[in-house]
Amino acid sequence: MYPTDSFEDDIQRRVYEYVERNGAVTPAELARSIEIDGGRAHSKPARSGTYTDTIAPEPNELRSCLEALQADGYLAEVDGKYRLALDATTTDVDCEDGVVTIRSAREEDREGVVETMRTVADDGAYVVAENVATELERESALVRANEERSRVFFVAVRGERPADEESTASEPAAPDDGDVVGWLHVDAPEHPSLRHTAEVTVGVDPAARRQGIGSELLEYGLEWAAEAGYRKLYQNVPATNEAAIEFLEENGWDREGEHEGQYCLDGEFVDEIMLATWP
């Protein structure tokens, strides 16, 4: 996913790297933050060599750079902000309480993704998702694509609820319209020997389960991963997470092995089940 040496000049690289680190930025922020070599060298004290002036790019130069990065498919502009571009479609899922839209995640979805991950991992049975949620809270960008790794998120977002449908008191409180109710996360190293593999996490808010959202998310993510060049996807879960294991196996994933006593949950050692699929 990382464009490697495809940048035409230094300004393209600097703009891309700034957007990649920060998630979603306005043209004004880029104009304030990006500097390029000014071409004028200065001497430093002995043994320190020389340094080169850095200057802000001209407005026309920055505009041309952004247009080129969009045309090449590296960046996209959404709601006046530039962000990494993902070649992904949008699909709607008809559910009992309205339409859920599955699409690539945006930086503005971060809070909803973390909240949904925390909710799904609340019982301690989804350790990897809990760790990813903690990582997202520390980092400045949801989607990453750099020399070391690529990390992509897709989300299921609740659409409008029909006016004549309401939750009953006996049902879990359903998320509001526009809320993230599920996610799929693809995390891959950029190392050449591992570039064909990626780790996946997927989950759905308990209040939105048993409506096919999880299966649709998984299928959506696997199709994207295959088109992006990933050949093997894997996911490791505690043996106590029987629902997740059953879900993955029902969707064609195979058990590859286990790590004995990999987790300590509620004071007991729990094996880790390794599952994988070749999309």
Short mmCIF file of C-alpha atoms in Angstrom, two decimals:
data_model
loop_
_atom_site.label_atom_id
_atom_site.label_comp_id
_atom_site.label_asym_id
_atom_site.label_seq_id
_atom_site.Cartn_x
_atom_site.Cartn_y
_atom_site.Cartn_z
CA MET A 1 0.00 0.00 0.00
CA TYR A 2 2.94 2.36 0.65
CA PRO A 3 4.00 4.09 -2.61
CA THR A 4 7.75 3.41 -2.00
CA ASP A 5 9.79 5.36 -4.56
CA SER A 6 6.88 6.53 -6.70
CA PHE A 7 7.05 10.18 -5.64
CA GLU A 8 8.16 12.53 -8.37
CA ASP A 9 9.88 15.05 -6.09
CA ASP A 10 10.68 15.98 -2.50
CA ILE A 11 7.54 18.04 -1.94
CA GLN A 12 5.30 15.11 -2.88
CA ARG A 13 7.08 12.88 -0.39
CA ARG A 14 6.90 15.47 2.40
CA VAL A 15 3.20 16.16 1.82
CA TYR A 16 2.34 12.47 1.72
CA GLU A 17 4.32 11.72 4.88
CA TYR A 18 2.72 14.62 6.75
CA VAL A 19 -0.80 13.49 5.83
CA GLU A 20 0.09 9.86 6.66
CA ARG A 21 1.30 10.84 10.14
CA ASN A 22 -1.60 13.14 10.95
CA GLY A 23 -4.60 11.40 9.40
CA ALA A 24 -6.62 14.27 7.93
CA VAL A 25 -5.30 17.79 7.28
CA THR A 26 -6.52 20.95 5.60
CA PRO A 27 -4.61 22.72 2.81
CA ALA A 28 -3.97 25.60 5.22
CA GLU A 29 -2.32 23.25 7.72
CA LEU A 30 -0.15 21.80 4.98
CA ALA A 31 0.86 25.28 3.85
CA ARG A 32 1.95 26.10 7.41
CA SER A 33 3.71 22.83 8.10
CA ILE A 34 5.47 21.65 4.95
CA GLU A 35 8.98 22.87 4.17
CA ILE A 36 11.28 21.91 1.32
CA ASP A 37 14.97 22.41 0.69
CA GLY A 38 15.69 25.97 -0.32
CA GLY A 39 18.81 25.04 -2.22
CA ARG A 40 21.15 27.37 -0.33
CA ALA A 41 23.89 25.62 1.66
CA HIS A 42 25.54 27.07 4.80
CA SER A 43 28.67 26.02 6.63
CA LYS A 44 28.47 24.70 10.18
CA PRO A 45 31.18 24.69 12.83
CA ALA A 46 34.08 22.28 12.39
CA ARG A 47 33.15 18.59 12.00
CA SER A 48 29.48 19.56 11.57
CA GLY A 49 29.42 19.79 7.77
CA THR A 50 26.83 22.00 6.07
CA TYR A 51 23.09 22.51 6.21
CA THR A 52 20.54 23.70 3.68
CA ASP A 53 17.83 26.32 4.12
CA THR A 54 14.26 25.02 4.20
CA ILE A 55 11.41 27.13 2.88
CA ALA A 56 7.65 26.85 2.51
CA PRO A 57 6.54 25.77 -0.99
CA GLU A 58 4.83 28.32 -3.18
CA PRO A 59 0.99 28.09 -3.16
CA ASN A 60 0.89 27.01 -6.80
CA GLU A 61 3.56 24.39 -6.15
CA LEU A 62 1.63 22.95 -3.20
CA ARG A 63 -1.61 22.95 -5.16
CA SER A 64 0.03 21.12 -8.08
CA CYS A 65 1.53 18.61 -5.67
CA LEU A 66 -1.85 17.84 -4.08
CA GLU A 67 -3.47 17.47 -7.50
CA ALA A 68 -0.74 15.03 -8.57
CA LEU A 69 -1.02 12.95 -5.39
CA GLN A 70 -4.78 12.73 -5.89
CA ALA A 71 -4.44 11.82 -9.56
CA ASP A 72 -1.96 9.06 -8.67
CA GLY A 73 -4.36 7.67 -6.06
CA TYR A 74 -2.26 8.40 -2.97
CA LEU A 75 -4.44 11.10 -1.38
CA ALA A 76 -8.13 11.94 -1.40
CA GLU A 77 -9.97 15.10 -0.37
CA VAL A 78 -13.06 14.60 1.79
CA ASP A 79 -14.90 17.43 3.53
CA GLY A 80 -12.06 19.86 2.80
CA LYS A 81 -9.34 17.64 4.30
CA TYR A 82 -6.68 15.54 2.63
CA ARG A 83 -6.22 11.96 3.78
CA LEU A 84 -4.79 8.68 2.50
CA ALA A 85 -6.84 7.31 -0.37
CA LEU A 86 -8.27 3.81 -0.16
CA ASP A 87 -9.53 2.10 -3.27
CA ALA A 88 -12.70 0.73 -1.68
CA THR A 89 -16.37 0.78 -2.57
CA THR A 90 -19.33 1.38 -0.24
CA THR A 91 -22.01 -1.22 0.39
CA ASP A 92 -25.30 -1.15 2.30
CA VAL A 93 -26.63 -3.94 4.50
CA ASP A 94 -30.37 -4.11 5.22
CA CYS A 95 -30.82 -4.90 8.92
CA GLU A 96 -33.79 -5.28 11.22
CA ASP A 97 -33.53 -1.72 12.50
CA GLY A 98 -32.37 0.10 9.38
CA VAL A 99 -29.56 0.23 6.85
CA VAL A 100 -25.93 -0.21 7.86
CA THR A 101 -23.29 1.14 5.48
CA ILE A 102 -19.89 -0.55 5.17
CA ARG A 103 -17.11 1.71 3.91
CA SER A 104 -13.47 2.63 4.44
CA ALA A 105 -12.90 4.36 7.77
CA ARG A 106 -12.20 8.07 8.06
CA GLU A 107 -10.18 9.86 10.70
CA GLU A 108 -13.45 11.15 12.15
CA ASP A 109 -14.48 7.53 12.87
CA ARG A 110 -11.60 6.98 15.31
CA GLU A 111 -13.61 7.54 18.51
CA GLY A 112 -16.39 5.25 17.30
CA VAL A 113 -13.93 2.53 16.28
CA VAL A 114 -12.17 2.62 19.65
CA GLU A 115 -15.45 2.65 21.56
CA THR A 116 -16.79 -0.33 19.59
CA MET A 117 -13.52 -2.23 20.09
CA ARG A 118 -13.63 -1.56 23.82
CA THR A 119 -17.24 -2.74 23.99
CA VAL A 120 -16.50 -5.96 22.10
CA ALA A 121 -13.37 -6.66 24.15
CA ASP A 122 -14.99 -5.77 27.47
CA ASP A 123 -15.15 -9.38 28.66
CA GLY A 124 -11.41 -9.88 28.06
CA ALA A 125 -11.92 -12.48 25.33
CA TYR A 126 -10.62 -10.37 22.43
CA VAL A 127 -7.12 -9.42 23.53
CA VAL A 128 -5.80 -8.34 20.12
CA ALA A 129 -8.70 -5.92 19.57
CA GLU A 130 -8.15 -4.43 23.02
CA ASN A 131 -4.48 -3.89 22.21
CA VAL A 132 -5.34 -2.25 18.87
CA ALA A 133 -7.78 0.11 20.62
CA THR A 134 -5.02 1.13 23.05
CA GLU A 135 -2.63 1.74 20.15
CA LEU A 136 -5.20 3.92 18.35
CA GLU A 137 -5.61 6.08 21.44
CA ARG A 138 -1.87 6.80 21.42
CA GLU A 139 -1.40 7.47 17.70
CA SER A 140 -2.33 10.49 15.63
CA ALA A 141 -3.73 8.71 12.57
CA LEU A 142 -6.24 5.91 12.10
CA VAL A 143 -5.02 4.70 8.69
CA ARG A 144 -1.27 4.27 8.17
CA ALA A 145 0.84 3.42 5.12
CA ASN A 146 4.57 3.98 5.53
CA GLU A 147 7.87 2.18 5.02
CA GLU A 148 7.29 -0.09 8.03
CA ARG A 149 3.59 -0.98 7.98
CA SER A 150 0.16 -0.55 6.43
CA ARG A 151 -2.92 -0.32 8.64
CA VAL A 152 -6.40 -0.03 7.18
CA PHE A 153 -9.83 0.14 8.83
CA PHE A 154 -13.27 -0.46 7.42
CA VAL A 155 -16.39 0.39 9.40
CA ALA A 156 -20.05 -0.50 9.53
CA VAL A 157 -22.00 2.68 10.22
CA ARG A 158 -25.67 2.76 11.14
CA GLY A 159 -27.92 4.61 8.72
CA GLU A 160 -31.33 6.12 9.34
CA ARG A 161 -33.74 4.13 11.41
CA PRO A 162 -37.29 3.89 9.98
CA ALA A 163 -39.62 6.22 11.88
CA ASP A 164 -42.01 3.41 12.87
CA GLU A 165 -39.31 1.23 14.49
CA GLU A 166 -38.14 1.65 18.07
CA SER A 167 -36.12 -0.52 20.43
CA THR A 168 -38.06 -2.24 23.20
CA ALA A 169 -37.04 -1.99 26.82
CA SER A 170 -35.91 -5.64 26.81
CA GLU A 171 -33.43 -5.12 23.94
CA PRO A 172 -29.89 -3.74 24.30
CA ALA A 173 -29.75 -0.01 23.62
CA ALA A 174 -28.95 0.24 19.92
CA PRO A 175 -26.33 2.75 18.71
CA ASP A 176 -27.66 6.01 17.30
CA ASP A 177 -27.83 6.79 13.60
CA GLY A 178 -24.37 7.53 12.18
CA ASP A 179 -22.57 5.55 14.90
CA VAL A 180 -19.93 2.92 14.19
CA VAL A 181 -21.43 -0.49 14.97
CA GLY A 182 -18.63 -2.67 13.61
CA TRP A 183 -15.09 -2.62 12.29
CA LEU A 184 -12.60 -4.64 10.30
CA HIS A 185 -8.90 -3.92 10.68
CA VAL A 186 -6.10 -5.08 8.35
CA ASP A 187 -2.56 -4.61 9.68
CA ALA A 188 0.43 -5.62 7.55
CA PRO A 189 4.21 -5.25 7.70
CA GLU A 190 5.95 -3.78 4.67
CA HIS A 191 8.89 -6.22 4.94
CA PRO A 192 9.22 -8.01 1.57
CA SER A 193 9.20 -11.50 3.08
CA LEU A 194 5.96 -10.80 4.99
CA ARG A 195 4.25 -8.44 2.55
CA HIS A 196 1.79 -11.14 1.47
CA THR A 197 0.40 -11.52 5.02
CA ALA A 198 -1.80 -9.33 7.21
CA GLU A 199 -3.40 -9.57 10.62
CA VAL A 200 -7.15 -9.03 10.84
CA THR A 201 -9.47 -8.07 13.67
CA VAL A 202 -13.22 -7.80 13.19
CA GLY A 203 -16.10 -7.17 15.56
CA VAL A 204 -19.67 -5.91 15.86
CA ASP A 205 -21.34 -4.05 18.72
CA PRO A 206 -23.39 -6.56 20.79
CA ALA A 207 -26.52 -4.49 20.19
CA ALA A 208 -26.15 -4.90 16.41
CA ARG A 209 -25.26 -8.59 16.19
CA ARG A 210 -27.09 -11.48 14.50
CA GLN A 211 -28.05 -9.32 11.54
CA GLY A 212 -25.30 -10.39 9.14
CA ILE A 213 -23.12 -7.32 9.69
CA GLY A 214 -20.08 -9.30 10.82
CA SER A 215 -20.19 -11.64 7.83
CA GLU A 216 -20.62 -8.72 5.42
CA LEU A 217 -17.70 -6.88 7.02
CA LEU A 218 -15.50 -9.95 6.78
CA GLU A 219 -16.38 -10.59 3.14
CA TYR A 220 -15.87 -6.91 2.31
CA GLY A 221 -12.45 -6.88 3.99
CA LEU A 222 -11.29 -10.12 2.38
CA GLU A 223 -12.20 -8.87 -1.09
CA TRP A 224 -10.29 -5.64 -0.49
CA ALA A 225 -7.27 -7.51 0.89
CA ALA A 226 -7.15 -9.86 -2.10
CA GLU A 227 -7.28 -6.94 -4.54
CA ALA A 228 -4.56 -5.17 -2.51
CA GLY A 229 -2.24 -8.15 -2.97
CA TYR A 230 -2.49 -9.87 0.42
CA ARG A 231 -2.44 -13.64 0.10
CA LYS A 232 -2.75 -14.83 3.70
CA LEU A 233 -4.81 -13.26 6.48
CA TYR A 234 -4.54 -14.45 10.06
CA GLN A 235 -6.15 -13.83 13.41
CA ASN A 236 -5.28 -15.14 16.89
CA VAL A 237 -7.88 -15.35 19.66
CA PRO A 238 -8.08 -16.90 23.14
CA ALA A 239 -9.56 -20.39 23.20
CA THR A 240 -12.27 -19.06 25.52
CA ASN A 241 -13.60 -16.85 22.71
CA GLU A 242 -15.65 -19.69 21.27
CA ALA A 243 -18.06 -17.37 19.47
CA ALA A 244 -15.25 -15.72 17.47
CA ILE A 245 -13.66 -19.06 16.60
CA GLU A 246 -16.99 -20.47 15.45
CA PHE A 247 -17.72 -17.34 13.42
CA LEU A 248 -14.39 -17.48 11.60
CA GLU A 249 -14.61 -21.21 10.91
CA GLU A 250 -18.13 -20.80 9.55
CA ASN A 251 -16.71 -18.19 7.16
CA GLY A 252 -14.00 -20.49 5.83
CA TRP A 253 -11.07 -19.82 8.18
CA ASP A 254 -8.88 -22.76 9.23
CA ARG A 255 -7.14 -23.48 12.51
CA GLU A 256 -3.37 -23.48 12.08
CA GLY A 257 -2.35 -24.33 15.63
CA GLU A 258 -2.28 -22.99 19.16
CA HIS A 259 0.02 -21.39 21.70
CA GLU A 260 -0.41 -23.14 24.99
CA GLY A 261 -1.07 -20.87 27.97
CA GLN A 262 -0.52 -17.71 25.88
CA TYR A 263 -2.90 -15.56 27.94
CA CYS A 264 -3.63 -15.15 31.61
CA LEU A 265 -7.30 -14.20 31.89
CA ASP A 266 -8.99 -13.85 35.28
CA GLY A 267 -6.06 -15.62 36.88
CA GLU A 268 -6.16 -18.65 34.55
CA PHE A 269 -3.84 -19.55 31.68
CA VAL A 270 -5.68 -19.73 28.35
CA ASP A 271 -4.46 -21.13 25.03
CA GLU A 272 -4.32 -18.96 21.92
CA ILE A 273 -5.96 -20.33 18.77
CA MET A 274 -4.33 -19.35 15.48
CA LEU A 275 -6.65 -19.10 12.47
CA ALA A 276 -5.96 -18.10 8.89
CA THR A 277 -7.46 -17.88 5.43
CA TRP A 278 -6.07 -17.48 1.93
CA PRO A 279 -8.49 -15.12 0.11
#
